[in-house]
Tab-separated table of C-alpha atoms and ligand atoms in Angstrom:
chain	number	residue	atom	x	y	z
A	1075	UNK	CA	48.634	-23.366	8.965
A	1076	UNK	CA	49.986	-22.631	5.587
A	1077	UNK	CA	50.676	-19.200	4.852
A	1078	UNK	CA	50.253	-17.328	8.292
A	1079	UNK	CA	53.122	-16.420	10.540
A	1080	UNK	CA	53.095	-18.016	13.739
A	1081	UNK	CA	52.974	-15.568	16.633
A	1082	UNK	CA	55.815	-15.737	18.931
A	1083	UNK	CA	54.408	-16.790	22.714
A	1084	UNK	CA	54.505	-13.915	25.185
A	1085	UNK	CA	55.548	-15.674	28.415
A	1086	UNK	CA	55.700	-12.538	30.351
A	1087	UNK	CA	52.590	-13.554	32.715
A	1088	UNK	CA	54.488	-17.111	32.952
A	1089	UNK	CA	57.084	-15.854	34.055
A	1090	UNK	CA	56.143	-12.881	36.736
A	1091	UNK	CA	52.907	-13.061	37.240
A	1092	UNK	CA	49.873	-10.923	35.483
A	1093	UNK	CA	49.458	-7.069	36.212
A	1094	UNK	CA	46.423	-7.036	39.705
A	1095	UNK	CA	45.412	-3.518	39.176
A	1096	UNK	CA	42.858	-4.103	41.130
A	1097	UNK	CA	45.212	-4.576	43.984
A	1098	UNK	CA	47.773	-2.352	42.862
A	1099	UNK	CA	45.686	0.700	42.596
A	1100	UNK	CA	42.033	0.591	43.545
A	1101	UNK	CA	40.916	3.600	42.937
A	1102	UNK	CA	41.841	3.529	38.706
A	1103	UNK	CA	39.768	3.782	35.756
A	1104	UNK	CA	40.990	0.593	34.994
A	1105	UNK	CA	40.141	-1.322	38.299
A	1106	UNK	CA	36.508	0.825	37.516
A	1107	UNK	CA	36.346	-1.218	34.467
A	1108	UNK	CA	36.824	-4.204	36.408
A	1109	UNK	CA	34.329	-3.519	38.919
A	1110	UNK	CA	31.606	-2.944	36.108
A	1111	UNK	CA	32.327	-6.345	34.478
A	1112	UNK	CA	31.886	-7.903	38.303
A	1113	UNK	CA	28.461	-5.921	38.238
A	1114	UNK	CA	27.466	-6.585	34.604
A	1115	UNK	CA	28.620	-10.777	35.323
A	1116	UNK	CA	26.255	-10.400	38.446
A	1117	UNK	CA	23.390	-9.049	36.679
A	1118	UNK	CA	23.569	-11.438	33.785
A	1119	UNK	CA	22.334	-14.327	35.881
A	1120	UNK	CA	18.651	-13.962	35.891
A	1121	UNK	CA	17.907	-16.803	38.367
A	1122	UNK	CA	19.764	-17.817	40.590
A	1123	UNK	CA	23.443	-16.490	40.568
A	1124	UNK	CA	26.714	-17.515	38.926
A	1125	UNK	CA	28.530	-19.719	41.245
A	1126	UNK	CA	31.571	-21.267	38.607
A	1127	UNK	CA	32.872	-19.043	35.659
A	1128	UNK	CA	35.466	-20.032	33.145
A	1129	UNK	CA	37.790	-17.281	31.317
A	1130	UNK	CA	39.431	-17.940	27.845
A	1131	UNK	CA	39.928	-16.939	24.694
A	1132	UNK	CA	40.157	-18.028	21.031
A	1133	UNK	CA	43.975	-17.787	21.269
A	1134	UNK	CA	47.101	-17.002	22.799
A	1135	UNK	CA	47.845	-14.178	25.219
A	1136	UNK	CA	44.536	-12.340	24.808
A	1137	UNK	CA	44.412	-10.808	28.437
A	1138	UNK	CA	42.562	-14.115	29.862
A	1139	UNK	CA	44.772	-14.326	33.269
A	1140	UNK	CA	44.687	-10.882	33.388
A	1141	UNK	CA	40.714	-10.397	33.234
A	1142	UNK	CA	40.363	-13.423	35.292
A	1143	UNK	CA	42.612	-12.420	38.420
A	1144	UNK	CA	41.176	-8.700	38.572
A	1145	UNK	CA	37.452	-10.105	37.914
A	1146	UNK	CA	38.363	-12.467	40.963
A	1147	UNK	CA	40.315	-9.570	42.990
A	1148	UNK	CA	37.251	-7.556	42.305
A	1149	UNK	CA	34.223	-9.981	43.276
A	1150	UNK	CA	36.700	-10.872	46.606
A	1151	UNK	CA	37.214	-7.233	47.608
A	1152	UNK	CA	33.095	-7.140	47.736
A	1153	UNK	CA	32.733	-9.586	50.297
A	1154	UNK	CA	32.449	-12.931	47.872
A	1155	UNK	CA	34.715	-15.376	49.258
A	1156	UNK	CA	36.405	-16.328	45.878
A	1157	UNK	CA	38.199	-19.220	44.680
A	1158	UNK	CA	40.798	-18.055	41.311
A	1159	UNK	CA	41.487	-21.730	39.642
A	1160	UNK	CA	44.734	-22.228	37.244
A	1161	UNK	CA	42.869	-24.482	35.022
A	1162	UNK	CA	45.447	-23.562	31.967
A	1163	UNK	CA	47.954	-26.563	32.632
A	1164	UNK	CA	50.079	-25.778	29.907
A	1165	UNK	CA	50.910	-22.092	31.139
A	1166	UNK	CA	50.040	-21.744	34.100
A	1167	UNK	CA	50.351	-17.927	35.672
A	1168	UNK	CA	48.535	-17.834	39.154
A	1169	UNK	CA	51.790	-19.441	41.367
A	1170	UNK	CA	53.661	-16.307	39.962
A	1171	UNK	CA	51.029	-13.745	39.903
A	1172	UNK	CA	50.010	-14.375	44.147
A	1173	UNK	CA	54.175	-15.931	44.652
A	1174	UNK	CA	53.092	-18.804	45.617
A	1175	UNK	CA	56.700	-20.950	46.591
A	1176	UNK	CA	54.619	-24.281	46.279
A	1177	UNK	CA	54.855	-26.464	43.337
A	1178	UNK	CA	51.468	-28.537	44.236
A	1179	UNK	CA	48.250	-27.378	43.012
A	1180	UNK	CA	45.300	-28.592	40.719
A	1181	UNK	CA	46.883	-31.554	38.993
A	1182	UNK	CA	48.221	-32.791	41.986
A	1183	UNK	CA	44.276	-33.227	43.296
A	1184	UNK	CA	43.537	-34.508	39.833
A	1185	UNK	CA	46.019	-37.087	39.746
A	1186	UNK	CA	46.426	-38.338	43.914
A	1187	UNK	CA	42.908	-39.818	44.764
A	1188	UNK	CA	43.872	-39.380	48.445
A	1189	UNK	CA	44.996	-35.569	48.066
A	1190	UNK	CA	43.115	-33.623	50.276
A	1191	UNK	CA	41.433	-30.034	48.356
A	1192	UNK	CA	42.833	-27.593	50.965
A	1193	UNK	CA	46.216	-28.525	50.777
A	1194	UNK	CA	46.077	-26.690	47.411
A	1195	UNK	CA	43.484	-23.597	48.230
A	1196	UNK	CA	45.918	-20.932	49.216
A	1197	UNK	CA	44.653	-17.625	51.008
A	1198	UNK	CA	45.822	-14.314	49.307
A	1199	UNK	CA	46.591	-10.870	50.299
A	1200	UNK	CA	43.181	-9.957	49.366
A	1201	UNK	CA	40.553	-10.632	51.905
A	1202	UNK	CA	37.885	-13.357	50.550
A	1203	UNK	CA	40.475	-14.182	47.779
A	1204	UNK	CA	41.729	-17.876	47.495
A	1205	UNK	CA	43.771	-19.240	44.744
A	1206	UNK	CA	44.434	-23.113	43.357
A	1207	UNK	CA	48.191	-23.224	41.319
A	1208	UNK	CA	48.069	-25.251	38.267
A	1209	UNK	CA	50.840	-27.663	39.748
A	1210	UNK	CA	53.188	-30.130	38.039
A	1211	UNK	CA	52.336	-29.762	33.790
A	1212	UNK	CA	50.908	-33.398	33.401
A	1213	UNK	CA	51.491	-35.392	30.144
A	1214	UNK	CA	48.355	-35.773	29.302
A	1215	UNK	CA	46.278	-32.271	30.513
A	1216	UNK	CA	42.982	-32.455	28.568
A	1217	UNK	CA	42.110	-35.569	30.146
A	1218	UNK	CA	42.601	-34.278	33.651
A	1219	UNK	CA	41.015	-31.391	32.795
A	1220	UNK	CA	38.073	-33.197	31.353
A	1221	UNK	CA	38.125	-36.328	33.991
A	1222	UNK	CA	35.356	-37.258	36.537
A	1223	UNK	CA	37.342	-35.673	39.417
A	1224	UNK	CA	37.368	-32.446	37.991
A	1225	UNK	CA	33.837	-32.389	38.028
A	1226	UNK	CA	33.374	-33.369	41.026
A	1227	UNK	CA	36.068	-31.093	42.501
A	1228	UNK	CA	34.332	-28.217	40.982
A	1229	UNK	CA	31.091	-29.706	42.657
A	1230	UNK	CA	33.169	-29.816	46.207
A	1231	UNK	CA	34.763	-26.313	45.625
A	1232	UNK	CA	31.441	-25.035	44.719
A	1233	UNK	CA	29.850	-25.568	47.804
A	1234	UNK	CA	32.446	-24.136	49.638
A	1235	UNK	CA	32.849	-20.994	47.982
A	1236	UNK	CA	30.537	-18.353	46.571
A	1237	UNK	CA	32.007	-18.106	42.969
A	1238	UNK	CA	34.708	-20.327	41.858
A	1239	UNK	CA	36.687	-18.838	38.225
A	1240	UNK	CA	38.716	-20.983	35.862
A	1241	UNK	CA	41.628	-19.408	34.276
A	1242	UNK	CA	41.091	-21.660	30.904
A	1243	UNK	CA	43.493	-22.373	27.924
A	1244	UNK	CA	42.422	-20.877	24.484
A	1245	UNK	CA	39.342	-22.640	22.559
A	1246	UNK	CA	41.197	-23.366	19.615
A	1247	UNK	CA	44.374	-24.681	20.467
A	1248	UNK	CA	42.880	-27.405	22.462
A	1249	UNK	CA	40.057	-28.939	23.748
A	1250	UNK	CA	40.180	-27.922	27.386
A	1251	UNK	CA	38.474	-24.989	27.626
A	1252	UNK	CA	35.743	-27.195	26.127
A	1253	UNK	CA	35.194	-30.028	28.154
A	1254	UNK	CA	35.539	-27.471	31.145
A	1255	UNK	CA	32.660	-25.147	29.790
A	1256	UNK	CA	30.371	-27.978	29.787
A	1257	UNK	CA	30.589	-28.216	33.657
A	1258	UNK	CA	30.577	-24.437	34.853
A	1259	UNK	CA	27.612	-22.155	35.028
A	1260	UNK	CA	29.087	-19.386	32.514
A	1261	UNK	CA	31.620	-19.281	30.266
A	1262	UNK	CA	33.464	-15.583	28.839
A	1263	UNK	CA	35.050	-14.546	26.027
A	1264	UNK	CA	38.061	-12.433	26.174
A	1265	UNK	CA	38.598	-10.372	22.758
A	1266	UNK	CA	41.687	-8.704	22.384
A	1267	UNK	CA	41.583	-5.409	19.859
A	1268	UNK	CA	44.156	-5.632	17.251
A	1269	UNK	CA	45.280	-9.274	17.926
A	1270	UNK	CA	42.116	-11.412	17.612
A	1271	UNK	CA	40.930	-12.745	14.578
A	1272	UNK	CA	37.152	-11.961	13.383
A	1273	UNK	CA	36.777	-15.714	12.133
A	1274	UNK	CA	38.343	-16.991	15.030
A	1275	UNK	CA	36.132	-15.471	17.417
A	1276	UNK	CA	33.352	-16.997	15.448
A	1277	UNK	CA	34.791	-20.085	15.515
A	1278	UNK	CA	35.509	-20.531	19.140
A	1279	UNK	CA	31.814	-18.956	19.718
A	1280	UNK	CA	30.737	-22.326	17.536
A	1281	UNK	CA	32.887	-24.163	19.418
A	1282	UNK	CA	31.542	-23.491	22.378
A	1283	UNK	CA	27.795	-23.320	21.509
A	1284	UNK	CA	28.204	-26.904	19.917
A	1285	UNK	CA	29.078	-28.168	23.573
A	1286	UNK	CA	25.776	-26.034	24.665
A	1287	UNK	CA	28.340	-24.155	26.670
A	1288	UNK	CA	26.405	-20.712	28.228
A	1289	UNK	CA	28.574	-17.707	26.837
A	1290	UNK	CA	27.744	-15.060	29.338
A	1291	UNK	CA	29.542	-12.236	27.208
A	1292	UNK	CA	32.374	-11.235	25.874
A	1293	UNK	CA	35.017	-8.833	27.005
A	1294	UNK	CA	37.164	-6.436	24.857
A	1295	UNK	CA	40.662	-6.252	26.329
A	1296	UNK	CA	43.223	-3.948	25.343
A	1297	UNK	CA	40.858	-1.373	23.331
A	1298	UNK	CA	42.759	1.628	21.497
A	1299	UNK	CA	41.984	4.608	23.759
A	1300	UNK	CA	41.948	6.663	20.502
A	1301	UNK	CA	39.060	4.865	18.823
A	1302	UNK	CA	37.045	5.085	21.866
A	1303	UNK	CA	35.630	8.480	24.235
A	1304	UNK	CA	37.225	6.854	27.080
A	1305	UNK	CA	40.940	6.581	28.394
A	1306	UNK	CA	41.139	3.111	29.830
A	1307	UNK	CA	42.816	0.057	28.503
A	1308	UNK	CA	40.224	-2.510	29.340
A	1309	UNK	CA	36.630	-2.135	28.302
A	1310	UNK	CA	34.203	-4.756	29.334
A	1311	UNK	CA	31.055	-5.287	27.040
A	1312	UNK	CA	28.512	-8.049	28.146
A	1313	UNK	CA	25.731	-9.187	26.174
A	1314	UNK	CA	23.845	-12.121	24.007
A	1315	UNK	CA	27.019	-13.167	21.857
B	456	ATP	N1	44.852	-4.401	28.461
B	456	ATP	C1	46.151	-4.692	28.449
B	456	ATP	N2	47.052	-3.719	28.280
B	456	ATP	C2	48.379	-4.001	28.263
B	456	ATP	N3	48.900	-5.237	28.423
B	456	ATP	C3	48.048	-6.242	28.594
B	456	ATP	C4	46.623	-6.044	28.630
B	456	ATP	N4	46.028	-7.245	28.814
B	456	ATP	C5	47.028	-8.155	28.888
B	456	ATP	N5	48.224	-7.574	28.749
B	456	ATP	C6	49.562	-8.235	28.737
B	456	ATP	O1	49.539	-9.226	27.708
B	456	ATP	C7	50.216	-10.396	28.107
B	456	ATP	C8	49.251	-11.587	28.068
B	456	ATP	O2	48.267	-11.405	29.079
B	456	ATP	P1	47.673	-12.631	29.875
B	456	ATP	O3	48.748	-13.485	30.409
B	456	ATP	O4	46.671	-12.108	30.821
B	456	ATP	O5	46.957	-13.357	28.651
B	456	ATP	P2	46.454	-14.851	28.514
B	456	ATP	O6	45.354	-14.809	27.516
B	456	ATP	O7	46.159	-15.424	29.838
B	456	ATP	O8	47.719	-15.571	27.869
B	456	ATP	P3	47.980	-17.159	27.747
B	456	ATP	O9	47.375	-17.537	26.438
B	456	ATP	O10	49.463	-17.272	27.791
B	456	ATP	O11	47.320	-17.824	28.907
B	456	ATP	C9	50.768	-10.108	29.500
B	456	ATP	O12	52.091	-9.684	29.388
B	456	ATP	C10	49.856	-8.995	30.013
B	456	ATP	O13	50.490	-8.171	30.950
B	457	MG	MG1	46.868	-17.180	30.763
């Protein structure tokens, strides 16, 4: 858009993965924090409970792979047996983050009618924790993401797990994270202090309710340890929008 700088992309988490401190050191404040937004997404679900969650953003490098692979780590380490999907095709992080030497994942099931699901459902170091790869970076990844056979993979992966979570693309950059809210049971927000935009987070909140996705909360990554009582980086909040 006229007249605003264009961020330059941080491929760091591309690249070598995103920081597990919920692996790396268990017994932080930080994996705490983690462990109340697994407690505060369980709660939230008055009926029956979550079993598919999607993770984005309203842009770029928010914390969104981050939050999603320690919100996974931590809901595995309970006893959930936990799928972690790499549903952003265009950068992907989850091969890196669990070094995963395979090149097939999601997009090969997408694209292969006669692919079989467990060739791309990799076991991790952490007990109960399974992740899909994105695999190869399709030409065309909205529709994949937004095709038949991603519904009814979600449906088969579903019944096989106890809570499935979609690493998503950002809201406004493209339509993905979208047409995937429409077909999981919860959809969160991840709002990171100092680089999120007040009108953007609006805007991918509209975005989201005009698909009648169900925003389970929001979660402020990244929070200035200064303006707050506490000494932790991330800080989950949950509640109405
Ligand atoms: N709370 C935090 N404190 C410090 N660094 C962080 C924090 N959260 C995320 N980061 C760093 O910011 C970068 C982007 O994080 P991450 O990859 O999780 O974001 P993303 O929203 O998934 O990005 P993308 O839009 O590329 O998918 C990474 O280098 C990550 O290590
Ligand atoms: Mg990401």
């Amino acid at each position: 858009m006229f007249g605003k700088k264009k961020k330059k992309l941080d491929s760091n988490s591309m690249k070598n993965g995103v920081y597990l401190v919920t692996v790396a050191a268990p017994k932080s404040v930080d994996t705490e924090q983690f462990n109340t937004i697994r407690t505060n997404i369980t709660f939230s679900s008055v009926d029956e409970s979550f079993k598919s969650i999607m993770i984005t953003s309203s842009g770029a490098s928010e914390g969104k792979s981050t939050v999603a692979a320690n919100v996974a780590a931590s809901f595995a380490k309970q006893g959930k047996k936990t799928l972690l999907v790499d549903s952003d095709l265009r950068r992907p992080t989850i091969a890196s983050t669990f070094n995963i030497a395979s090149t097939q994942g999601l997009t090969n099931f997408l694209t292969d009618k006669n692919f079989d699901i467990n060739e791309v459902l990799y076991p991790t170091t952490v007990e109960n924790l399974y992740v899909m790869p994105a695999g190869p970076v399709p030409p065309n990844p909205s529709e994949l993401i937004g095709s038949k056979r991603m519904k009814m993979l979600k449906e088969a992966l579903t019944e096989k797990l106890d809570l499935v979570i979609f690493d998503a693309p950002p809201v406004l950059s493209v339509t993905d994270a979208q047409l995937l809210s429409v077909s999981v049971d919860g959809t969160i927000l991840v709002v990171r202090q100092g680089e999120a935009e007040k009108e953007a987070v609006k805007q991918s909140v509209d975005l989201l309710n005009h698909v009648n996705a169900k925003i389970i909360g929001t979660i402020m990554n990244d929070v200035d340890v200064t303006s707050t009582d506490g000494y932790y980086g991330y800080y989950g909040y949950y509640g109405k929008e």
